Short mmCIF file of C-alpha atoms in Angstrom, two decimals:
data_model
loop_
_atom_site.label_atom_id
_atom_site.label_comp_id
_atom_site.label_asym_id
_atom_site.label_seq_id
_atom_site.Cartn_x
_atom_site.Cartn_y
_atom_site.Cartn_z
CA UNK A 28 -10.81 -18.58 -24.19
CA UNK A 29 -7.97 -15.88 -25.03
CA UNK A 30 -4.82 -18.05 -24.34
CA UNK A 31 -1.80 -17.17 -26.59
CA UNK A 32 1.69 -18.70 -25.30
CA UNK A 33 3.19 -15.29 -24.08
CA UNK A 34 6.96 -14.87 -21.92
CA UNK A 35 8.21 -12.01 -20.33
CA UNK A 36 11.74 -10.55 -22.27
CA UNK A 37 14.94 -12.55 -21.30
CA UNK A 38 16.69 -9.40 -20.33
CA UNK A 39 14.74 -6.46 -18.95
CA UNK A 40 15.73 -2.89 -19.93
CA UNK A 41 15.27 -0.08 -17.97
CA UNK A 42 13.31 1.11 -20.70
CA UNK A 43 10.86 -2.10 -20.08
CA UNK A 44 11.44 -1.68 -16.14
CA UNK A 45 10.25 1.77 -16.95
CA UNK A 46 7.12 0.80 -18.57
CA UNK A 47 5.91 -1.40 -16.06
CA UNK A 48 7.20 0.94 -13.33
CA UNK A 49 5.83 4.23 -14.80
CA UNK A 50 1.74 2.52 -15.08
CA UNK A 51 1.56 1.19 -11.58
CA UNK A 52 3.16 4.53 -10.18
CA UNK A 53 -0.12 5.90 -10.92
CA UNK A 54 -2.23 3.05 -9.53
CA UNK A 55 -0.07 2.86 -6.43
CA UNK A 56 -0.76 7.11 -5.89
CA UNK A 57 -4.33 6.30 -6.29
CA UNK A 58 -5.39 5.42 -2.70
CA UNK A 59 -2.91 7.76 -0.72
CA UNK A 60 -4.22 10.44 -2.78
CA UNK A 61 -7.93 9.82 -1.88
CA UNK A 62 -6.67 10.41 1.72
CA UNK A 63 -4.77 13.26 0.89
CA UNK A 64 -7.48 15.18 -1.06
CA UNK A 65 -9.63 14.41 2.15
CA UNK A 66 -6.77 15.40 4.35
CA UNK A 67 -6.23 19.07 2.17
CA UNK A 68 -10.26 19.28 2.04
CA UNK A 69 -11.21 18.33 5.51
CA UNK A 70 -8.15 20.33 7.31
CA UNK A 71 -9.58 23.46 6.37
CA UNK A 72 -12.92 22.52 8.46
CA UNK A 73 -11.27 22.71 11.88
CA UNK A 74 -8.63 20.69 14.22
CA UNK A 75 -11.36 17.98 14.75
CA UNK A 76 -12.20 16.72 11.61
CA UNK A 77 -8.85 16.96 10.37
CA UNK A 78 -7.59 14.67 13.35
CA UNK A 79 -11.48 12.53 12.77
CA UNK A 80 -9.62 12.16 9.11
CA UNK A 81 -6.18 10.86 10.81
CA UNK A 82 -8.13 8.32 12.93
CA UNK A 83 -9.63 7.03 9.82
CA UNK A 84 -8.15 7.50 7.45
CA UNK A 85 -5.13 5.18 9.08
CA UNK A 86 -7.97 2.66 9.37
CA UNK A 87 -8.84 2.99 5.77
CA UNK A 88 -4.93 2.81 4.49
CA UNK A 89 -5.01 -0.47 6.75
CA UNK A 90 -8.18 -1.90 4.88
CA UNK A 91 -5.49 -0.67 1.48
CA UNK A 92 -3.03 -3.16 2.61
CA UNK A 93 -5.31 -5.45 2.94
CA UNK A 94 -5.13 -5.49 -0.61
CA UNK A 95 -2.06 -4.91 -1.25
CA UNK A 96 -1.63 -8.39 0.19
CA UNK A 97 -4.16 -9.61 -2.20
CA UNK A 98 -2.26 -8.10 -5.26
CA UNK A 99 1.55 -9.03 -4.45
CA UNK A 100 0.28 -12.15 -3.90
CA UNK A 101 -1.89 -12.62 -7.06
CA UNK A 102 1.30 -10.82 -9.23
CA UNK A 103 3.83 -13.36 -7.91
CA UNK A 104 2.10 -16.26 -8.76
CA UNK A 105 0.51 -15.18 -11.85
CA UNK A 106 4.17 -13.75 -13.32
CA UNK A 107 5.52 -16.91 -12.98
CA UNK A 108 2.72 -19.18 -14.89
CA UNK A 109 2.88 -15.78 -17.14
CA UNK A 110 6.50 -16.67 -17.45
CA UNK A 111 6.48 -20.17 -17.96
CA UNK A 112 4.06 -19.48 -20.99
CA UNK A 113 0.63 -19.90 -19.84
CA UNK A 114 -1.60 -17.16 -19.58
CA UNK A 115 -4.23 -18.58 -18.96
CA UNK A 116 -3.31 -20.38 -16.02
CA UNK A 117 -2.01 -16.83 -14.95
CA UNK A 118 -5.62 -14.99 -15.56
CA UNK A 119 -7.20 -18.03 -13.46
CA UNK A 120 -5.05 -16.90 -10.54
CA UNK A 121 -6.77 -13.73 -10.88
CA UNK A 122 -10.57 -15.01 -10.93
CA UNK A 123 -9.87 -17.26 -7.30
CA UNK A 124 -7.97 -13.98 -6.03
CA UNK A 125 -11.13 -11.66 -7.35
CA UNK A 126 -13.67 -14.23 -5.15
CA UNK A 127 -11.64 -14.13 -2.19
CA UNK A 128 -10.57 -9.52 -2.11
CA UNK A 129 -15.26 -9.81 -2.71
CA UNK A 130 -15.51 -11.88 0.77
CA UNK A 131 -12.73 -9.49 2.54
CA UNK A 132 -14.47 -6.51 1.13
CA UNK A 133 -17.57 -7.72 2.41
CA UNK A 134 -16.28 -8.60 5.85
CA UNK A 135 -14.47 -5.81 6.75
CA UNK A 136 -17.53 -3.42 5.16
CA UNK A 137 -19.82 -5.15 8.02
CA UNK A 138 -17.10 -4.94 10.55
CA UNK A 139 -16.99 -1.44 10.50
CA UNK A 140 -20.42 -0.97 10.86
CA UNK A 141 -20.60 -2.53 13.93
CA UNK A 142 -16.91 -1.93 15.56
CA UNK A 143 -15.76 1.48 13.99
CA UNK A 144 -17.30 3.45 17.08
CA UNK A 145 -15.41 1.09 19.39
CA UNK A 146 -11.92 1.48 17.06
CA UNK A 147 -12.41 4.80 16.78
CA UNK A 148 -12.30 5.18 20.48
CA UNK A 149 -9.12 2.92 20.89
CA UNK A 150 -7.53 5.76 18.46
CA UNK A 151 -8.56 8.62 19.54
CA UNK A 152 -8.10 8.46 23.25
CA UNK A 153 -9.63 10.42 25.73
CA UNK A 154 -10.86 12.87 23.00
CA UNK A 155 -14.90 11.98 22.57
CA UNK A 156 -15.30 14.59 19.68
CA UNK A 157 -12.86 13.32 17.67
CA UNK A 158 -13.76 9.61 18.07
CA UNK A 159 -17.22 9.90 17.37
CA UNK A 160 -16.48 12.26 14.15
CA UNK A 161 -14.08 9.54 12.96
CA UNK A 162 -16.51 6.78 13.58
CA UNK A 163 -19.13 9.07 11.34
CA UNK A 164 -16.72 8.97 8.70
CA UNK A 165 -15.00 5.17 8.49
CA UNK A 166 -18.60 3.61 8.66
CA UNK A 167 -18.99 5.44 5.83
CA UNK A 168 -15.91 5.00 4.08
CA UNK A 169 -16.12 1.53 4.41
CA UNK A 170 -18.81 0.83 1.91
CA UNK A 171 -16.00 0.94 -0.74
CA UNK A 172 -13.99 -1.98 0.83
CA UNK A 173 -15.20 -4.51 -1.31
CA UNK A 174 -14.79 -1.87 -4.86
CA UNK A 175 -11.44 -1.80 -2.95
CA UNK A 176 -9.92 -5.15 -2.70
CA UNK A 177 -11.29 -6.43 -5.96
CA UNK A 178 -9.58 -3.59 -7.69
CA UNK A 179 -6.45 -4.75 -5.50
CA UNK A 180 -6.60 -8.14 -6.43
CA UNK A 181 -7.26 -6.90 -10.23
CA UNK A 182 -4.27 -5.07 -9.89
CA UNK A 183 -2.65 -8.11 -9.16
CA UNK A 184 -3.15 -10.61 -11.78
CA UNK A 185 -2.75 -8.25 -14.70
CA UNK A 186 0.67 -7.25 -13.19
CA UNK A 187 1.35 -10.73 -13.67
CA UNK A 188 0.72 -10.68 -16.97
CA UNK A 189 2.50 -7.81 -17.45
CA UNK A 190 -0.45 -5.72 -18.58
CA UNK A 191 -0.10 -2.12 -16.57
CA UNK A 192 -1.80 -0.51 -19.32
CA UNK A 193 -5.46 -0.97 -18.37
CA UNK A 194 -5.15 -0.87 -14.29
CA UNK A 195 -3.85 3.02 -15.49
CA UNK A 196 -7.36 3.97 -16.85
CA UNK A 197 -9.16 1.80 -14.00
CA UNK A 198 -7.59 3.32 -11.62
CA UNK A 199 -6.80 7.21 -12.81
CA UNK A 200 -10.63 8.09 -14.16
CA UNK A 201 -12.18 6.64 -10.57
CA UNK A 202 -9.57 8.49 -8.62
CA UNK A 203 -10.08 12.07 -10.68
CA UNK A 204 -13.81 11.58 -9.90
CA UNK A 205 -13.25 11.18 -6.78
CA UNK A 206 -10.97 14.39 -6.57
CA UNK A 207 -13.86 16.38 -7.69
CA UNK A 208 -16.32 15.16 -5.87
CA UNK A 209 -14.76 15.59 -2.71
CA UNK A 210 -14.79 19.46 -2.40
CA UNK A 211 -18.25 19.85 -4.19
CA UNK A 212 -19.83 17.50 -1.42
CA UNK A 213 -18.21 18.74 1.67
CA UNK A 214 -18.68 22.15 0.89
CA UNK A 215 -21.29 23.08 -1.57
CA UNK A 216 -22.96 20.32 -1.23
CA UNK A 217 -23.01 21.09 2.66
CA UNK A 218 -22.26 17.18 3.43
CA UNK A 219 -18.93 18.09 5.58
CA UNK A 220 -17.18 15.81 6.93
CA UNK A 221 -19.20 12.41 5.27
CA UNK A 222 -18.99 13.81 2.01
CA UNK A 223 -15.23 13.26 2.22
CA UNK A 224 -16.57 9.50 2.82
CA UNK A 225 -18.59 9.02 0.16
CA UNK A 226 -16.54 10.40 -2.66
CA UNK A 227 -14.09 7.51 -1.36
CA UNK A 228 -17.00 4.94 -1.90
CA UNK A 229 -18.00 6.21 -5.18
CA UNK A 230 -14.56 5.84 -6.58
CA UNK A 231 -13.47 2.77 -5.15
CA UNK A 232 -16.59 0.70 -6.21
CA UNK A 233 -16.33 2.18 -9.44
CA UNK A 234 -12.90 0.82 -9.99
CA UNK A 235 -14.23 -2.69 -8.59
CA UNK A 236 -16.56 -2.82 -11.44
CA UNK A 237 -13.93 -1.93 -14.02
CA UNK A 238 -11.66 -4.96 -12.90
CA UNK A 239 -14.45 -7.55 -12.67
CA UNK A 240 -15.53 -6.56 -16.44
CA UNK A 241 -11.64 -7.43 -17.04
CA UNK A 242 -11.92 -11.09 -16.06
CA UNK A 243 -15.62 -11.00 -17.57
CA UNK A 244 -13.96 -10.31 -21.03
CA UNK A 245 -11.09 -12.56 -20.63
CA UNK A 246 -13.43 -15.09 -21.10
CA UNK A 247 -12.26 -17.75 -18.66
CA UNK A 248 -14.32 -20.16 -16.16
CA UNK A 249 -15.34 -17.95 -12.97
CA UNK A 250 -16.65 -20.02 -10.59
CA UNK A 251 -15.00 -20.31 -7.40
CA UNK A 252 -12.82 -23.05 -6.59
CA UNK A 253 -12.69 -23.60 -3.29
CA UNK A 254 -9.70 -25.68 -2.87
CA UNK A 255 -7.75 -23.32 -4.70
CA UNK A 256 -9.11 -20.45 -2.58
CA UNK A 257 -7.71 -22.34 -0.22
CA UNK A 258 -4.20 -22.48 -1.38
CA UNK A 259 -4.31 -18.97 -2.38
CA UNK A 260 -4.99 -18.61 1.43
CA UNK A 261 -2.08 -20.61 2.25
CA UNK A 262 0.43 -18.70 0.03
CA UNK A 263 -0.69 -15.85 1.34
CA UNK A 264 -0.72 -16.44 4.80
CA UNK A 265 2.99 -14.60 4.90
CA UNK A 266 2.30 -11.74 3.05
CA UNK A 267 -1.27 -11.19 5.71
CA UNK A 268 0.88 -11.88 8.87
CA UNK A 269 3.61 -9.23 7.09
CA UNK A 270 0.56 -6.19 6.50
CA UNK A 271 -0.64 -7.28 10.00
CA UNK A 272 2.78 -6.47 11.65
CA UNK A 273 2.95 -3.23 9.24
CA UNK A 274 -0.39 -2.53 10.26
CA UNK A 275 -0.19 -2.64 13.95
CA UNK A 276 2.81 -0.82 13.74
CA UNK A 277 0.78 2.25 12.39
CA UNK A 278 -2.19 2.08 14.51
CA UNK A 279 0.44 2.41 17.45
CA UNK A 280 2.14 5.15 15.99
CA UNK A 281 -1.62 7.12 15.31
CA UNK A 282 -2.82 6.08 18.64
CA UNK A 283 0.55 7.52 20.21
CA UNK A 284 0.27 10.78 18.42
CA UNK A 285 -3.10 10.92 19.59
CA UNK A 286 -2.41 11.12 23.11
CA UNK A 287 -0.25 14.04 22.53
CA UNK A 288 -3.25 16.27 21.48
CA UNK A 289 -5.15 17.10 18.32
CA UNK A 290 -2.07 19.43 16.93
CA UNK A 291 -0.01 16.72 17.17
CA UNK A 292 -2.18 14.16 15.37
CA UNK A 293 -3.11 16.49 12.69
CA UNK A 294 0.48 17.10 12.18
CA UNK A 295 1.54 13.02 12.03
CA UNK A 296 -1.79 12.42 10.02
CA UNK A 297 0.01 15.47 7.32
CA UNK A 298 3.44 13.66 7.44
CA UNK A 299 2.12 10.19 7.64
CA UNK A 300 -0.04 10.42 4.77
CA UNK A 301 3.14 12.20 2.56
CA UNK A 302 5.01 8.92 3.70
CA UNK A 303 2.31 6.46 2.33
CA UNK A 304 1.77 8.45 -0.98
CA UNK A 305 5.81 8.60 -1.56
CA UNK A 306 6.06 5.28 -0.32
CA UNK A 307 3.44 3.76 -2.73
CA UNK A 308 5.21 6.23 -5.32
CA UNK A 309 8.66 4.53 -5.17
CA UNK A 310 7.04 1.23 -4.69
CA UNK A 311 6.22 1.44 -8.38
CA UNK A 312 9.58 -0.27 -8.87
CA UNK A 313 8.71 -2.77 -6.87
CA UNK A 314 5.40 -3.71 -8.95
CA UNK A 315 7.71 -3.97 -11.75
CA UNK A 316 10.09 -5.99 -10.12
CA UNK A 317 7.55 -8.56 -8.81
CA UNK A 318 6.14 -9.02 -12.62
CA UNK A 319 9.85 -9.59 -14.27
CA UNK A 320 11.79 -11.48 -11.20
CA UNK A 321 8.87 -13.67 -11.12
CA UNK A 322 8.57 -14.27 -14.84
CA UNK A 323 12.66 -14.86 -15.15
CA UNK A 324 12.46 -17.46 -12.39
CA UNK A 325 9.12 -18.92 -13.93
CA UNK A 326 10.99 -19.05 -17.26
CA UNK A 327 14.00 -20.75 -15.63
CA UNK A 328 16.20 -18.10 -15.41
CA UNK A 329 18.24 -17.13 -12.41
CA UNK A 330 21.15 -15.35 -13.60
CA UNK A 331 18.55 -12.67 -15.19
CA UNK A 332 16.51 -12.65 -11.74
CA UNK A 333 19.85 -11.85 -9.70
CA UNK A 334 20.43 -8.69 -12.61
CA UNK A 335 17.67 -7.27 -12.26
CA UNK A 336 16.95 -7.20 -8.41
CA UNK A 337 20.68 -5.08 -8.38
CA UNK A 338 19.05 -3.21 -11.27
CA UNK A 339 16.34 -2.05 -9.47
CA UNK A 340 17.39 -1.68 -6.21
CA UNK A 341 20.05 0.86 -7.52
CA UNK A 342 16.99 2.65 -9.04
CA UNK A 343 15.19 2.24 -5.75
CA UNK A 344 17.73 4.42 -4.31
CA UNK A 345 17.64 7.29 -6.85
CA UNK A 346 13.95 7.59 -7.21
CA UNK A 347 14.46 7.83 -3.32
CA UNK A 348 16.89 10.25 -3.02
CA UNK A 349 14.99 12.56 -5.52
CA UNK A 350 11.90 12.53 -3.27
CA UNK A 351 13.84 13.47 -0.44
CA UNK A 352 15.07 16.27 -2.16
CA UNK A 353 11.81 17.43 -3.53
CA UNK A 354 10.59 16.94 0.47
CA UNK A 355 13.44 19.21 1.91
CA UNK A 356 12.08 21.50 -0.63
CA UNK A 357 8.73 21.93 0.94
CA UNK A 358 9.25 21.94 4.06
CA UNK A 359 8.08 25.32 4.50
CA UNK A 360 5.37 25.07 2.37
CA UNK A 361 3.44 21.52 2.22
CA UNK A 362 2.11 21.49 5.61
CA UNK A 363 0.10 24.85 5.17
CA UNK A 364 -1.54 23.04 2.49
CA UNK A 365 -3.31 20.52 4.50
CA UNK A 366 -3.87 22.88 7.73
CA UNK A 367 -4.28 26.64 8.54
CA UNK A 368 -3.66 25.77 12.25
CA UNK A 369 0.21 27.20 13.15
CA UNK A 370 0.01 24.47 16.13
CA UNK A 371 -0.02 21.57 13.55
CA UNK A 372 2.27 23.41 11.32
CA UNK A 373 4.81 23.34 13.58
CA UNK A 374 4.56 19.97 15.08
CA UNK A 375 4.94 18.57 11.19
CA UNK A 376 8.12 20.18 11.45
CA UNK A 377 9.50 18.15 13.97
CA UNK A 378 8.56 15.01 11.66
CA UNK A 379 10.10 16.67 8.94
CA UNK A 380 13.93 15.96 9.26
CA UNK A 381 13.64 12.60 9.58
CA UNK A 382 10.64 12.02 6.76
CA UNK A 383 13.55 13.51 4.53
CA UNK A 384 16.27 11.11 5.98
CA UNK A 385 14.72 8.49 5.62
CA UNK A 386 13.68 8.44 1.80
CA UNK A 387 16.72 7.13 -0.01
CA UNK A 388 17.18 3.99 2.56
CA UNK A 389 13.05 3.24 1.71
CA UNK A 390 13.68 3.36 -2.17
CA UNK A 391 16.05 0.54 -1.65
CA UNK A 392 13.91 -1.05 0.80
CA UNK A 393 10.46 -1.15 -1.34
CA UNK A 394 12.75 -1.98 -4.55
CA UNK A 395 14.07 -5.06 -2.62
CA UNK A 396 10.77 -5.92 -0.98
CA UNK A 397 9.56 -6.98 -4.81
CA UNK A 398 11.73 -8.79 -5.88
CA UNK A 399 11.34 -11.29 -2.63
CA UNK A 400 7.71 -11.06 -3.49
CA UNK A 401 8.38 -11.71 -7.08
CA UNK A 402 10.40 -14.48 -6.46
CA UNK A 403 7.96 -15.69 -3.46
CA UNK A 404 10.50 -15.51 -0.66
CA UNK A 405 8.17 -14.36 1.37
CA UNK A 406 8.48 -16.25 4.85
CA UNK A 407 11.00 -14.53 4.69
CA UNK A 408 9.92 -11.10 4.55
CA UNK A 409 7.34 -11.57 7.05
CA UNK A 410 9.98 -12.93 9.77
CA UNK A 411 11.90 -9.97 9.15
CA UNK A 412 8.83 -7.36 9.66
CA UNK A 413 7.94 -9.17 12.67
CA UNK A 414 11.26 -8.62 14.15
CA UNK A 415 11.67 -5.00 12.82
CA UNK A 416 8.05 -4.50 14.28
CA UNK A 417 8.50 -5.65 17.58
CA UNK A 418 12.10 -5.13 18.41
CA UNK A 419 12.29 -1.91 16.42
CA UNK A 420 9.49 0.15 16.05
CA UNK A 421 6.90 -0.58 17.85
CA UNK A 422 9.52 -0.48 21.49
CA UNK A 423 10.80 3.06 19.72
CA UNK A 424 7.19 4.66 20.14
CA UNK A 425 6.14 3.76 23.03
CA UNK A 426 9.28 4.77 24.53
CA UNK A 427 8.94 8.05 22.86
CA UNK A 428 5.24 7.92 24.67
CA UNK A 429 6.84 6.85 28.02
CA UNK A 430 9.29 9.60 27.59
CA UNK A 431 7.34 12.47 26.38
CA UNK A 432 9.27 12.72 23.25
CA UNK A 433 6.42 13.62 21.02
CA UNK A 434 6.24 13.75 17.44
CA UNK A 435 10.21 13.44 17.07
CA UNK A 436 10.40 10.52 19.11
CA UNK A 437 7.68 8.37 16.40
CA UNK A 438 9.12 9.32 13.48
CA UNK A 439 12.93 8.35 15.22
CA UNK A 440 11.26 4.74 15.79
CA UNK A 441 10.09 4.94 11.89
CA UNK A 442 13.52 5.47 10.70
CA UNK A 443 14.85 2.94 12.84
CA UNK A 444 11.92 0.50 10.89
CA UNK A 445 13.28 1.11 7.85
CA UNK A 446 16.95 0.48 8.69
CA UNK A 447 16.59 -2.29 10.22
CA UNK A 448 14.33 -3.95 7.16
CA UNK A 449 17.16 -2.33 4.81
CA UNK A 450 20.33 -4.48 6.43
CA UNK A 451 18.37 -7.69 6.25
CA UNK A 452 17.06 -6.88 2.62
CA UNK A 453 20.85 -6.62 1.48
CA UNK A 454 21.91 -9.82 3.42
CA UNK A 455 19.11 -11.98 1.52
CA UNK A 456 20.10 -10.98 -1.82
CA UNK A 457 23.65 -11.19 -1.49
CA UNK A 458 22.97 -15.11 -0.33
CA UNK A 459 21.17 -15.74 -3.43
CA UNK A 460 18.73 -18.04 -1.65
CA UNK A 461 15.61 -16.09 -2.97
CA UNK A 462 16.09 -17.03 -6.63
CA UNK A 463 14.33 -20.51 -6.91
CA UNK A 464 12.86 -21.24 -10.62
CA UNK A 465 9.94 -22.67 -11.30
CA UNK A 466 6.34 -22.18 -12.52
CA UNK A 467 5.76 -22.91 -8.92
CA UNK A 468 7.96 -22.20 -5.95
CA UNK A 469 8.39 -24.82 -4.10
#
């Protein structure tokens, strides 16, 4: 059993924020990117299967947070035994979270099969041809869940252990395969729109394999434990209520779009998917922050916890700000990438503004957001979603349905998400509450 006694650095540069930072950047990109290359691949097929693409492929991002759940909460936990110096108390954390992302997988795989038609439906409104094209395509897409979430959960316990080196090549060689295969089996392969699907599936079960060999090698007991599956369920039951409020908050926002017609859609699937991939971009610094704030506070040290969350949240907001420039930039340009339809073209314009606005305040906000998680303060985080959620942004759309705002009027209640979440972000770290030390949190 590989168990050297290994702690995280007492003082993190940015050269070693950096270096965790720069690794999971890539990972993060990974799944916005499948839905992007399907999104710049599938647009050029028509209006329908571009909006078929938005229905699912909001479903699929929500089957991604699923896992993103699993891996903040396996990095957390695992950073701080990392921390404290055991390693391979930290790896077990991963094997438990591996068994229980396999069971997800597997559930939500057979849940699609029988209820994507009916979801599909609830999206996509009155509009029959672009329900039943999206059902085609998440039944199929689905199949990868469980490659998926044990890559997520992966993901998550070698964070905690500080390793970002080999999630890189587990993550970047499925995800240029799956770039390639894309276009070869929607077009020459004459597949269409469910060739978009399966390159997803190839890729993402691929990558499961990769990060089961990891624990395999590691050498470490890997039977389940049920009672510990059953804490892990426990500690996690924040961070799942937190992607469910995030979650339902999207599905509203596609299902609102949808009602406005396929232009409209098509033109919130272009700027939605942007948002996700820059989102999961700047969220890099909050991967890093979960793996050092939790192994300062499992080490014991507070004062080094409190440095670093100001650290990175001032980084949060220049990485932002840079995006938002680099955004601005294309406005003119980005959204003929993904659609040759001058209808959808110019409703993404009408997102645009505030997409761009929006930016530096979310750099800060996804920063801040890890080092909660890192330091397990996460009741706390999912009270705060809820309240954004429902008193923010979920009332803000379906006003801006009510009102016939369209496009404008969604991405106004988006902004409105993020400030909110930013004000009470600033609050909890000025009261210093978060930083508890501790292998454990208690």
């Amino acid at each position: 059993m590989n168990s050297p006694v290994a702690t995280a650095p007492r003082a993190a540069s940015p050269r070693r924020i950096a270096a965790l930072a720069l690794p999971a950047l890539v990972v993060l990109a990974a799944e916005p990117l499948y839905v992007l290359v399907d999104t710049a691949v599938v647009g050029h097929l028509g209006r329908v299967p571009l909006a078929a693409v938005a229905i699912g492929g909001t479903v699929l991002t929500l089957i991604a947070w699923l896992g993103t759940v699993v891996a903040y909460g396996t990095t957390g936990r695992s950073a701080r035994r990392f921390g404290a110096g055991d390693r391979c108390a930290a790896v077990a954390e991963g094997v438990q979270a591996s068994w229980l992302a396999l069971a997800v997988g597997i559930a939500v795989a057979v849940g699609m099969q029988v209820g994507g038609g009916a979801l599909a439906r609830i999206l996509a409104g009155a509009d029959n041809d672009v329900a039943d094209a999206a059902a085609q395509w998440l039944r199929i897409a689905a199949l990868g869940a469980p490659g998926l979430l044990l890559a997520a959960a992966g993901n998550g316990w070698l964070r905690g252990i500080q390793d970002t080196r080999r999630p890189l090549w587990f993550v970047l060689g499925p995800s240029l395969l799956s770039a390639v295969l894309c276009p070869l089996l929607v077009y020459p392969a004459g597949l269409g729109l469910p060739g978009s699907a399966v390159a997803n599936v190839v890729a993402q079960t691929l990558s499961g394999v990769l990060f089961a060999g990891a624990l395999v090698a590691e050498r470490v007991a890997l039977r389940p434990r049920p009672r510990v599956l059953a804490q892990q369920l426990v500690l996690s039951r924040d961070l799942l209520i937190r992607g469910v409020a995030f979650q339902a908050s999207f599905l509203s926002a596609t299902a609102v779009a949808a009602r406005f017609g396929a232009a409209v859609v098509g033109a919130h699937q272009i700027a939605l998917q942007l948002w996700f991939f820059t989102a999961l971009v700047l969220d890099a610094l909050a991967i890093a922050a979960q793996a050092l704030v939790g192994a300062a506070l499992g080490a014991g040290d507070a004062a080094e916890a409190r440095g670093l969350a100001r650290r990175i949240g001032l980084l949060g907001a220049a990485c932002g700000g840079a995006f938002a420039l680099l955004i601005a930039a294309g406005a003119g340009v980005v959204p003929g990438w993904f659609s040759d339809d001058g209808q959808v073209r110019e409703q993404a314009m009408v997102a645009w503004p505030w997409f761009v606005a929006m930016l530096p305040l979310a750099g800060v906000v996804f920063a801040l957001d890890g080092v909660l998680i890192g330091a397990g303060d996460v009741r706390y985080l999912r009270n705060l979603t809820i309240v954004a959620a429902l008193g923010g942004f979920l009332p803000a759309i379906w006003l801006a349905y009510g009102l016939d705002l369209g496009l404008g009027g969604i991405w106004a209640g988006l902004t409105l998400f993020v400030v909110l979440r930013l004000i009470a972000l600033l609050l909890r770290l000025r009261s210093g509450r978060w930083a508890v030390v501790g292998a454990v949190r208690a």
